[in-house]
């Protein structure tokens, strides 16, 4: 799910070694990503004849005794079961092994958009739109269901083989109008969060729109519009070059 980010340091964060079989079915491979609360392995689903390639998200070793974080990962699986959309990474299964919860997800091989932003590559508006159009539709789908993702950023947008980005990581997702304290506590990337969300307001659809616009601007300009600092109310960065009047209006809305 996060190809290209392997690191020896990740091994110590993982509660299970590569080669471990979870639920008698899911064989773990190397670690390909890590976040604040979980690590992600490549894997194989041995329960089907094809040995389908999968990604397995597992609670970090340091949190294995944290009941709150374990419950949060289980809750993420529960909410993802209602998020069937072609631009949202598909949840195949979930479970608990030795008291540690895990999620089985489709494996996306194209790398995250963070690989583009870290390299400061500037895409054309058309290229950025091709990458983000499906994810934007997925965000609209979530909002129609009454949810806010609340952590849209380049690292949570992963390219599928076809090239378009899919949305991942619903650990911060909240019901619209939900508890603001819980939402704020799970924000991990202030550089993409709206000023209102950083200030502690309950998550709203406009927070996801703001974050997606920041990503779009960064992809087109080759630089973060706020220099990777949290945006303050009233900040208006210069729009990236090459945008149509309509595109500028969308970013500034």
PDB file of C-alpha atoms in Angstrom:
ATOM      1  CA  UNK A   1       0.000   0.000   0.000  1.00  0.00           C
ATOM      2  CA  UNK A   2       2.949   2.285   0.589  1.00  0.00           C
ATOM      3  CA  UNK A   3       5.569   0.967  -1.833  1.00  0.00           C
ATOM      4  CA  UNK A   4       9.000   2.453  -1.865  1.00  0.00           C
ATOM      5  CA  UNK A   5       9.225   3.485   1.803  1.00  0.00           C
ATOM      6  CA  UNK A   6      10.925   0.443   3.295  1.00  0.00           C
ATOM      7  CA  UNK A   7      13.182   1.105   6.268  1.00  0.00           C
ATOM      8  CA  UNK A   8      14.986  -1.078   8.753  1.00  0.00           C
ATOM      9  CA  UNK A   9      13.699   1.207  11.491  1.00  0.00           C
ATOM     10  CA  UNK A  10      10.196   0.041  10.713  1.00  0.00           C
ATOM     11  CA  UNK A  11      10.946  -3.492  11.841  1.00  0.00           C
ATOM     12  CA  UNK A  12      11.096  -2.516  15.505  1.00  0.00           C
ATOM     13  CA  UNK A  13       7.666  -0.921  15.255  1.00  0.00           C
ATOM     14  CA  UNK A  14       5.982  -4.099  14.040  1.00  0.00           C
ATOM     15  CA  UNK A  15       4.412  -6.613  16.427  1.00  0.00           C
ATOM     16  CA  UNK A  16       4.689  -9.427  13.846  1.00  0.00           C
ATOM     17  CA  UNK A  17       7.716 -10.466  11.809  1.00  0.00           C
ATOM     18  CA  UNK A  18       7.555 -10.912   8.046  1.00  0.00           C
ATOM     19  CA  UNK A  19       6.415 -14.443   7.322  1.00  0.00           C
ATOM     20  CA  UNK A  20       3.839 -14.474  10.128  1.00  0.00           C
ATOM     21  CA  UNK A  21       0.471 -15.967   9.176  1.00  0.00           C
ATOM     22  CA  UNK A  22      -2.506 -14.002  10.515  1.00  0.00           C
ATOM     23  CA  UNK A  23      -5.894 -15.672  10.976  1.00  0.00           C
ATOM     24  CA  UNK A  24      -4.439 -18.757   9.301  1.00  0.00           C
ATOM     25  CA  UNK A  25      -4.734 -16.977   5.960  1.00  0.00           C
ATOM     26  CA  UNK A  26      -2.803 -13.708   5.545  1.00  0.00           C
ATOM     27  CA  UNK A  27       0.959 -14.126   5.119  1.00  0.00           C
ATOM     28  CA  UNK A  28       2.909 -10.990   6.041  1.00  0.00           C
ATOM     29  CA  UNK A  29       5.736  -9.757   3.864  1.00  0.00           C
ATOM     30  CA  UNK A  30       8.061  -6.807   4.276  1.00  0.00           C
ATOM     31  CA  UNK A  31       6.969  -3.566   5.912  1.00  0.00           C
ATOM     32  CA  UNK A  32       6.192  -0.877   3.342  1.00  0.00           C
ATOM     33  CA  UNK A  33       4.840   1.938   5.463  1.00  0.00           C
ATOM     34  CA  UNK A  34       4.346   3.248   8.948  1.00  0.00           C
ATOM     35  CA  UNK A  35       2.285   5.878  10.669  1.00  0.00           C
ATOM     36  CA  UNK A  36       1.902   7.181  14.185  1.00  0.00           C
ATOM     37  CA  UNK A  37      -0.252   4.236  15.260  1.00  0.00           C
ATOM     38  CA  UNK A  38       0.253   1.460  12.718  1.00  0.00           C
ATOM     39  CA  UNK A  39       2.634  -0.233  10.310  1.00  0.00           C
ATOM     40  CA  UNK A  40       1.718  -1.635   6.903  1.00  0.00           C
ATOM     41  CA  UNK A  41       3.041  -4.893   5.456  1.00  0.00           C
ATOM     42  CA  UNK A  42       2.861  -6.279   1.984  1.00  0.00           C
ATOM     43  CA  UNK A  43       1.180  -9.645   2.143  1.00  0.00           C
ATOM     44  CA  UNK A  44      -0.536 -12.500   0.387  1.00  0.00           C
ATOM     45  CA  UNK A  45      -4.025 -13.830   0.886  1.00  0.00           C
ATOM     46  CA  UNK A  46      -3.466 -17.593   0.977  1.00  0.00           C
ATOM     47  CA  UNK A  47      -7.198 -18.189   1.234  1.00  0.00           C
ATOM     48  CA  UNK A  48      -7.660 -17.897  -2.515  1.00  0.00           C
ATOM     49  CA  UNK A  49      -5.998 -19.835  -5.307  1.00  0.00           C
ATOM     50  CA  UNK A  50      -4.320 -16.739  -6.732  1.00  0.00           C
ATOM     51  CA  UNK A  51      -2.556 -15.766  -3.506  1.00  0.00           C
ATOM     52  CA  UNK A  52      -3.800 -12.231  -3.993  1.00  0.00           C
ATOM     53  CA  UNK A  53      -1.407  -9.438  -3.036  1.00  0.00           C
ATOM     54  CA  UNK A  54      -2.695  -7.425  -0.095  1.00  0.00           C
ATOM     55  CA  UNK A  55      -1.663  -4.723   2.337  1.00  0.00           C
ATOM     56  CA  UNK A  56      -2.023  -5.477   6.053  1.00  0.00           C
ATOM     57  CA  UNK A  57      -2.261  -2.595   8.520  1.00  0.00           C
ATOM     58  CA  UNK A  58      -1.283  -3.615  12.057  1.00  0.00           C
ATOM     59  CA  UNK A  59      -1.191  -1.658  15.310  1.00  0.00           C
ATOM     60  CA  UNK A  60       2.362  -0.654  16.238  1.00  0.00           C
ATOM     61  CA  UNK A  61       4.210  -2.769  18.805  1.00  0.00           C
ATOM     62  CA  UNK A  62       4.499   0.167  21.232  1.00  0.00           C
ATOM     63  CA  UNK A  63       0.690   0.476  21.283  1.00  0.00           C
ATOM     64  CA  UNK A  64      -0.109  -3.222  21.593  1.00  0.00           C
ATOM     65  CA  UNK A  65      -1.311  -2.721  25.184  1.00  0.00           C
ATOM     66  CA  UNK A  66      -3.181   0.525  24.431  1.00  0.00           C
ATOM     67  CA  UNK A  67      -6.859  -0.386  24.539  1.00  0.00           C
ATOM     68  CA  UNK A  68      -7.919   2.993  23.146  1.00  0.00           C
ATOM     69  CA  UNK A  69      -5.697   2.740  20.064  1.00  0.00           C
ATOM     70  CA  UNK A  70      -6.698  -0.876  19.483  1.00  0.00           C
ATOM     71  CA  UNK A  71     -10.363   0.131  19.617  1.00  0.00           C
ATOM     72  CA  UNK A  72      -9.647   2.973  17.188  1.00  0.00           C
ATOM     73  CA  UNK A  73      -8.192   0.588  14.592  1.00  0.00           C
ATOM     74  CA  UNK A  74     -11.160  -1.752  14.971  1.00  0.00           C
ATOM     75  CA  UNK A  75     -13.490   1.243  14.582  1.00  0.00           C
ATOM     76  CA  UNK A  76     -11.632   2.239  11.403  1.00  0.00           C
ATOM     77  CA  UNK A  77     -12.431  -1.179   9.933  1.00  0.00           C
ATOM     78  CA  UNK A  78     -16.082  -0.870  10.945  1.00  0.00           C
ATOM     79  CA  UNK A  79     -16.507   2.478   9.210  1.00  0.00           C
ATOM     80  CA  UNK A  80     -14.610   1.410   6.088  1.00  0.00           C
ATOM     81  CA  UNK A  81     -17.119  -1.370   5.460  1.00  0.00           C
ATOM     82  CA  UNK A  82     -19.592   1.333   4.480  1.00  0.00           C
ATOM     83  CA  UNK A  83     -17.145   3.148   2.186  1.00  0.00           C
ATOM     84  CA  UNK A  84     -17.476   1.207  -1.066  1.00  0.00           C
ATOM     85  CA  UNK A  85     -16.155   3.537  -3.750  1.00  0.00           C
ATOM     86  CA  UNK A  86     -13.719   2.925  -6.639  1.00  0.00           C
ATOM     87  CA  UNK A  87     -11.376   5.681  -5.403  1.00  0.00           C
ATOM     88  CA  UNK A  88     -11.273   4.439  -1.793  1.00  0.00           C
ATOM     89  CA  UNK A  89      -8.858   1.645  -0.898  1.00  0.00           C
ATOM     90  CA  UNK A  90     -10.959  -1.471  -0.400  1.00  0.00           C
ATOM     91  CA  UNK A  91     -11.128  -3.186   2.986  1.00  0.00           C
ATOM     92  CA  UNK A  92     -11.015  -6.948   2.395  1.00  0.00           C
ATOM     93  CA  UNK A  93     -11.120  -8.144   6.001  1.00  0.00           C
ATOM     94  CA  UNK A  94     -10.124  -7.351   9.555  1.00  0.00           C
ATOM     95  CA  UNK A  95      -9.279  -9.360  12.618  1.00  0.00           C
ATOM     96  CA  UNK A  96      -7.326  -9.705  15.846  1.00  0.00           C
ATOM     97  CA  UNK A  97      -4.204 -11.818  16.291  1.00  0.00           C
ATOM     98  CA  UNK A  98      -2.694 -12.307  19.761  1.00  0.00           C
ATOM     99  CA  UNK A  99      -4.783  -9.373  20.957  1.00  0.00           C
ATOM    100  CA  UNK A 100      -3.505  -7.061  18.206  1.00  0.00           C
ATOM    101  CA  UNK A 101      -5.995  -5.805  15.594  1.00  0.00           C
ATOM    102  CA  UNK A 102      -5.202  -5.738  11.874  1.00  0.00           C
ATOM    103  CA  UNK A 103      -6.852  -4.591   8.647  1.00  0.00           C
ATOM    104  CA  UNK A 104      -6.513  -6.358   5.285  1.00  0.00           C
ATOM    105  CA  UNK A 105      -6.640  -3.878   2.401  1.00  0.00           C
ATOM    106  CA  UNK A 106      -6.162  -3.899  -1.335  1.00  0.00           C
ATOM    107  CA  UNK A 107      -2.543  -3.438  -2.343  1.00  0.00           C
ATOM    108  CA  UNK A 108      -1.928  -0.249  -4.328  1.00  0.00           C
ATOM    109  CA  UNK A 109       1.364  -0.344  -6.210  1.00  0.00           C
ATOM    110  CA  UNK A 110       1.695   3.153  -7.667  1.00  0.00           C
ATOM    111  CA  UNK A 111       3.220   4.999  -4.706  1.00  0.00           C
ATOM    112  CA  UNK A 112       1.807   7.934  -2.784  1.00  0.00           C
ATOM    113  CA  UNK A 113       1.522  11.488  -4.018  1.00  0.00           C
ATOM    114  CA  UNK A 114       4.024  12.359  -1.281  1.00  0.00           C
ATOM    115  CA  UNK A 115       6.715  10.978  -3.604  1.00  0.00           C
ATOM    116  CA  UNK A 116       5.803  13.763  -6.042  1.00  0.00           C
ATOM    117  CA  UNK A 117       5.553  16.533  -3.455  1.00  0.00           C
ATOM    118  CA  UNK A 118       8.801  15.566  -1.708  1.00  0.00           C
ATOM    119  CA  UNK A 119      10.586  15.851  -5.049  1.00  0.00           C
ATOM    120  CA  UNK A 120       8.993  19.282  -5.622  1.00  0.00           C
ATOM    121  CA  UNK A 121       7.800  18.166  -9.024  1.00  0.00           C
ATOM    122  CA  UNK A 122       5.390  20.591 -10.672  1.00  0.00           C
ATOM    123  CA  UNK A 123       2.594  18.937 -12.649  1.00  0.00           C
ATOM    124  CA  UNK A 124       0.359  20.537 -15.199  1.00  0.00           C
ATOM    125  CA  UNK A 125      -3.172  21.329 -14.011  1.00  0.00           C
ATOM    126  CA  UNK A 126      -4.439  18.548 -16.274  1.00  0.00           C
ATOM    127  CA  UNK A 127      -2.023  16.020 -14.747  1.00  0.00           C
ATOM    128  CA  UNK A 128      -3.012  17.039 -11.215  1.00  0.00           C
ATOM    129  CA  UNK A 129      -6.689  16.769 -12.139  1.00  0.00           C
ATOM    130  CA  UNK A 130      -6.160  13.270 -13.549  1.00  0.00           C
ATOM    131  CA  UNK A 131      -4.558  12.206 -10.267  1.00  0.00           C
ATOM    132  CA  UNK A 132      -7.125  13.808  -7.983  1.00  0.00           C
ATOM    133  CA  UNK A 133     -10.454  13.614  -9.798  1.00  0.00           C
ATOM    134  CA  UNK A 134     -11.326  10.176  -8.418  1.00  0.00           C
ATOM    135  CA  UNK A 135     -10.254  11.118  -4.901  1.00  0.00           C
ATOM    136  CA  UNK A 136     -12.357  14.288  -5.098  1.00  0.00           C
ATOM    137  CA  UNK A 137     -15.349  12.156  -6.063  1.00  0.00           C
ATOM    138  CA  UNK A 138     -14.584   9.835  -3.144  1.00  0.00           C
ATOM    139  CA  UNK A 139     -14.539  12.822  -0.775  1.00  0.00           C
ATOM    140  CA  UNK A 140     -17.927  13.917  -2.111  1.00  0.00           C
ATOM    141  CA  UNK A 141     -19.175  10.360  -1.545  1.00  0.00           C
ATOM    142  CA  UNK A 142     -17.992  10.431   2.075  1.00  0.00           C
ATOM    143  CA  UNK A 143     -19.659  13.779   2.675  1.00  0.00           C
ATOM    144  CA  UNK A 144     -22.945  12.500   1.274  1.00  0.00           C
ATOM    145  CA  UNK A 145     -22.756   9.683   3.841  1.00  0.00           C
ATOM    146  CA  UNK A 146     -22.239  12.208   6.627  1.00  0.00           C
ATOM    147  CA  UNK A 147     -18.501  11.636   7.128  1.00  0.00           C
ATOM    148  CA  UNK A 148     -15.380  13.815   6.998  1.00  0.00           C
ATOM    149  CA  UNK A 149     -11.997  12.196   6.268  1.00  0.00           C
ATOM    150  CA  UNK A 150     -10.150  14.889   8.287  1.00  0.00           C
ATOM    151  CA  UNK A 151      -6.616  13.868   7.242  1.00  0.00           C
ATOM    152  CA  UNK A 152      -6.298  14.340   3.479  1.00  0.00           C
ATOM    153  CA  UNK A 153      -2.635  14.772   2.513  1.00  0.00           C
ATOM    154  CA  UNK A 154      -0.283  13.493  -0.206  1.00  0.00           C
ATOM    155  CA  UNK A 155       0.706  10.467   1.873  1.00  0.00           C
ATOM    156  CA  UNK A 156      -2.929   9.368   2.118  1.00  0.00           C
ATOM    157  CA  UNK A 157      -3.440   9.481  -1.647  1.00  0.00           C
ATOM    158  CA  UNK A 158      -1.996   6.354  -3.277  1.00  0.00           C
ATOM    159  CA  UNK A 159      -1.871   5.718  -7.006  1.00  0.00           C
ATOM    160  CA  UNK A 160      -3.417   2.563  -8.375  1.00  0.00           C
ATOM    161  CA  UNK A 161      -1.961   0.824 -11.428  1.00  0.00           C
ATOM    162  CA  UNK A 162      -4.194   2.931 -13.692  1.00  0.00           C
ATOM    163  CA  UNK A 163      -2.540   6.064 -12.285  1.00  0.00           C
ATOM    164  CA  UNK A 164      -5.363   7.874 -10.493  1.00  0.00           C
ATOM    165  CA  UNK A 165      -5.044   8.270  -6.724  1.00  0.00           C
ATOM    166  CA  UNK A 166      -7.145   6.426  -4.178  1.00  0.00           C
ATOM    167  CA  UNK A 167      -7.901   7.663  -0.688  1.00  0.00           C
ATOM    168  CA  UNK A 168      -6.567   5.670   2.270  1.00  0.00           C
ATOM    169  CA  UNK A 169      -6.323   5.847   6.077  1.00  0.00           C
ATOM    170  CA  UNK A 170      -9.636   6.513   7.795  1.00  0.00           C
ATOM    171  CA  UNK A 171      -8.262   6.582  11.326  1.00  0.00           C
ATOM    172  CA  UNK A 172      -9.122  10.272  11.662  1.00  0.00           C
ATOM    173  CA  UNK A 173     -12.494  10.091   9.893  1.00  0.00           C
ATOM    174  CA  UNK A 174     -15.365  11.530  11.904  1.00  0.00           C
ATOM    175  CA  UNK A 175     -19.072  12.009  11.577  1.00  0.00           C
ATOM    176  CA  UNK A 176     -19.950  15.510  10.470  1.00  0.00           C
ATOM    177  CA  UNK A 177     -20.568  17.631  13.539  1.00  0.00           C
ATOM    178  CA  UNK A 178     -18.911  15.037  15.779  1.00  0.00           C
ATOM    179  CA  UNK A 179     -16.744  15.585  18.819  1.00  0.00           C
ATOM    180  CA  UNK A 180     -14.141  18.243  18.056  1.00  0.00           C
ATOM    181  CA  UNK A 181     -11.728  17.148  20.807  1.00  0.00           C
ATOM    182  CA  UNK A 182     -11.480  13.608  19.442  1.00  0.00           C
ATOM    183  CA  UNK A 183     -11.056  14.896  15.896  1.00  0.00           C
ATOM    184  CA  UNK A 184      -8.323  17.336  16.890  1.00  0.00           C
ATOM    185  CA  UNK A 185      -6.480  14.676  18.874  1.00  0.00           C
ATOM    186  CA  UNK A 186      -6.079  12.496  15.790  1.00  0.00           C
ATOM    187  CA  UNK A 187      -4.851  15.211  13.405  1.00  0.00           C
ATOM    188  CA  UNK A 188      -1.347  14.215  12.383  1.00  0.00           C
ATOM    189  CA  UNK A 189      -0.618  16.657   9.534  1.00  0.00           C
ATOM    190  CA  UNK A 190      -1.363  20.290  10.451  1.00  0.00           C
ATOM    191  CA  UNK A 191       0.161  21.499   7.159  1.00  0.00           C
ATOM    192  CA  UNK A 192      -2.960  20.219   5.355  1.00  0.00           C
ATOM    193  CA  UNK A 193      -5.573  20.950   8.008  1.00  0.00           C
ATOM    194  CA  UNK A 194      -7.898  23.932   7.808  1.00  0.00           C
ATOM    195  CA  UNK A 195      -7.451  26.764  10.331  1.00  0.00           C
ATOM    196  CA  UNK A 196     -10.847  25.894  11.816  1.00  0.00           C
ATOM    197  CA  UNK A 197      -9.917  22.250  12.386  1.00  0.00           C
ATOM    198  CA  UNK A 198      -6.593  23.196  13.956  1.00  0.00           C
ATOM    199  CA  UNK A 199      -8.416  25.640  16.229  1.00  0.00           C
ATOM    200  CA  UNK A 200     -10.559  22.789  17.534  1.00  0.00           C
ATOM    201  CA  UNK A 201     -13.772  23.087  15.531  1.00  0.00           C
ATOM    202  CA  UNK A 202     -15.734  19.927  14.793  1.00  0.00           C
ATOM    203  CA  UNK A 203     -14.843  18.457  11.369  1.00  0.00           C
ATOM    204  CA  UNK A 204     -16.900  19.644   8.424  1.00  0.00           C
ATOM    205  CA  UNK A 205     -16.865  18.830   4.692  1.00  0.00           C
ATOM    206  CA  UNK A 206     -15.121  22.131   3.958  1.00  0.00           C
ATOM    207  CA  UNK A 207     -12.092  20.885   5.925  1.00  0.00           C
ATOM    208  CA  UNK A 208     -11.600  18.070   3.406  1.00  0.00           C
ATOM    209  CA  UNK A 209     -12.121  20.476   0.506  1.00  0.00           C
ATOM    210  CA  UNK A 210      -9.464  22.767   1.974  1.00  0.00           C
ATOM    211  CA  UNK A 211      -6.975  19.913   2.350  1.00  0.00           C
ATOM    212  CA  UNK A 212      -7.603  18.634  -1.169  1.00  0.00           C
ATOM    213  CA  UNK A 213      -7.098  22.143  -2.542  1.00  0.00           C
ATOM    214  CA  UNK A 214      -3.777  22.416  -0.680  1.00  0.00           C
ATOM    215  CA  UNK A 215      -2.657  19.112  -2.232  1.00  0.00           C
ATOM    216  CA  UNK A 216      -3.763  20.244  -5.695  1.00  0.00           C
ATOM    217  CA  UNK A 217      -1.927  23.542  -5.328  1.00  0.00           C
ATOM    218  CA  UNK A 218       1.223  21.771  -4.153  1.00  0.00           C
ATOM    219  CA  UNK A 219       1.150  19.344  -7.072  1.00  0.00           C
ATOM    220  CA  UNK A 220       0.772  22.139  -9.634  1.00  0.00           C
ATOM    221  CA  UNK A 221       3.220  24.619  -8.112  1.00  0.00           C
ATOM    222  CA  UNK A 222       5.829  22.098  -6.947  1.00  0.00           C
ATOM    223  CA  UNK A 223       5.754  23.688  -3.501  1.00  0.00           C
ATOM    224  CA  UNK A 224       3.426  23.760  -0.519  1.00  0.00           C
ATOM    225  CA  UNK A 225       1.283  26.925  -0.582  1.00  0.00           C
ATOM    226  CA  UNK A 226       2.004  27.677   3.096  1.00  0.00           C
ATOM    227  CA  UNK A 227       5.603  26.373   3.205  1.00  0.00           C
ATOM    228  CA  UNK A 228       4.446  23.335   5.192  1.00  0.00           C
ATOM    229  CA  UNK A 229       3.291  25.420   8.116  1.00  0.00           C
ATOM    230  CA  UNK A 230      -0.316  25.366   9.349  1.00  0.00           C
ATOM    231  CA  UNK A 231      -2.520  27.792   7.467  1.00  0.00           C
ATOM    232  CA  UNK A 232      -3.815  30.737   9.449  1.00  0.00           C
ATOM    233  CA  UNK A 233      -7.195  32.329   8.903  1.00  0.00           C
ATOM    234  CA  UNK A 234      -6.843  34.957   6.184  1.00  0.00           C
ATOM    235  CA  UNK A 235      -3.784  33.384   4.514  1.00  0.00           C
ATOM    236  CA  UNK A 236      -4.116  33.644   0.723  1.00  0.00           C
ATOM    237  CA  UNK A 237      -1.125  32.162  -1.124  1.00  0.00           C
ATOM    238  CA  UNK A 238      -0.397  33.068  -4.719  1.00  0.00           C
ATOM    239  CA  UNK A 239      -2.165  30.598  -7.006  1.00  0.00           C
ATOM    240  CA  UNK A 240       0.093  28.185  -8.892  1.00  0.00           C
ATOM    241  CA  UNK A 241       0.959  29.041 -12.489  1.00  0.00           C
ATOM    242  CA  UNK A 242      -0.885  27.614 -15.459  1.00  0.00           C
ATOM    243  CA  UNK A 243      -4.348  27.542 -13.885  1.00  0.00           C
ATOM    244  CA  UNK A 244      -7.442  28.694 -15.695  1.00  0.00           C
ATOM    245  CA  UNK A 245      -9.671  31.292 -14.074  1.00  0.00           C
ATOM    246  CA  UNK A 246     -12.066  28.490 -13.164  1.00  0.00           C
ATOM    247  CA  UNK A 247      -9.261  26.472 -11.586  1.00  0.00           C
ATOM    248  CA  UNK A 248      -8.114  29.438  -9.514  1.00  0.00           C
ATOM    249  CA  UNK A 249     -11.666  30.016  -8.324  1.00  0.00           C
ATOM    250  CA  UNK A 250     -11.888  26.375  -7.204  1.00  0.00           C
ATOM    251  CA  UNK A 251      -8.653  26.565  -5.209  1.00  0.00           C
ATOM    252  CA  UNK A 252      -9.676  29.835  -3.587  1.00  0.00           C
ATOM    253  CA  UNK A 253     -13.254  28.796  -2.753  1.00  0.00           C
TER     254      UNK A 253
END
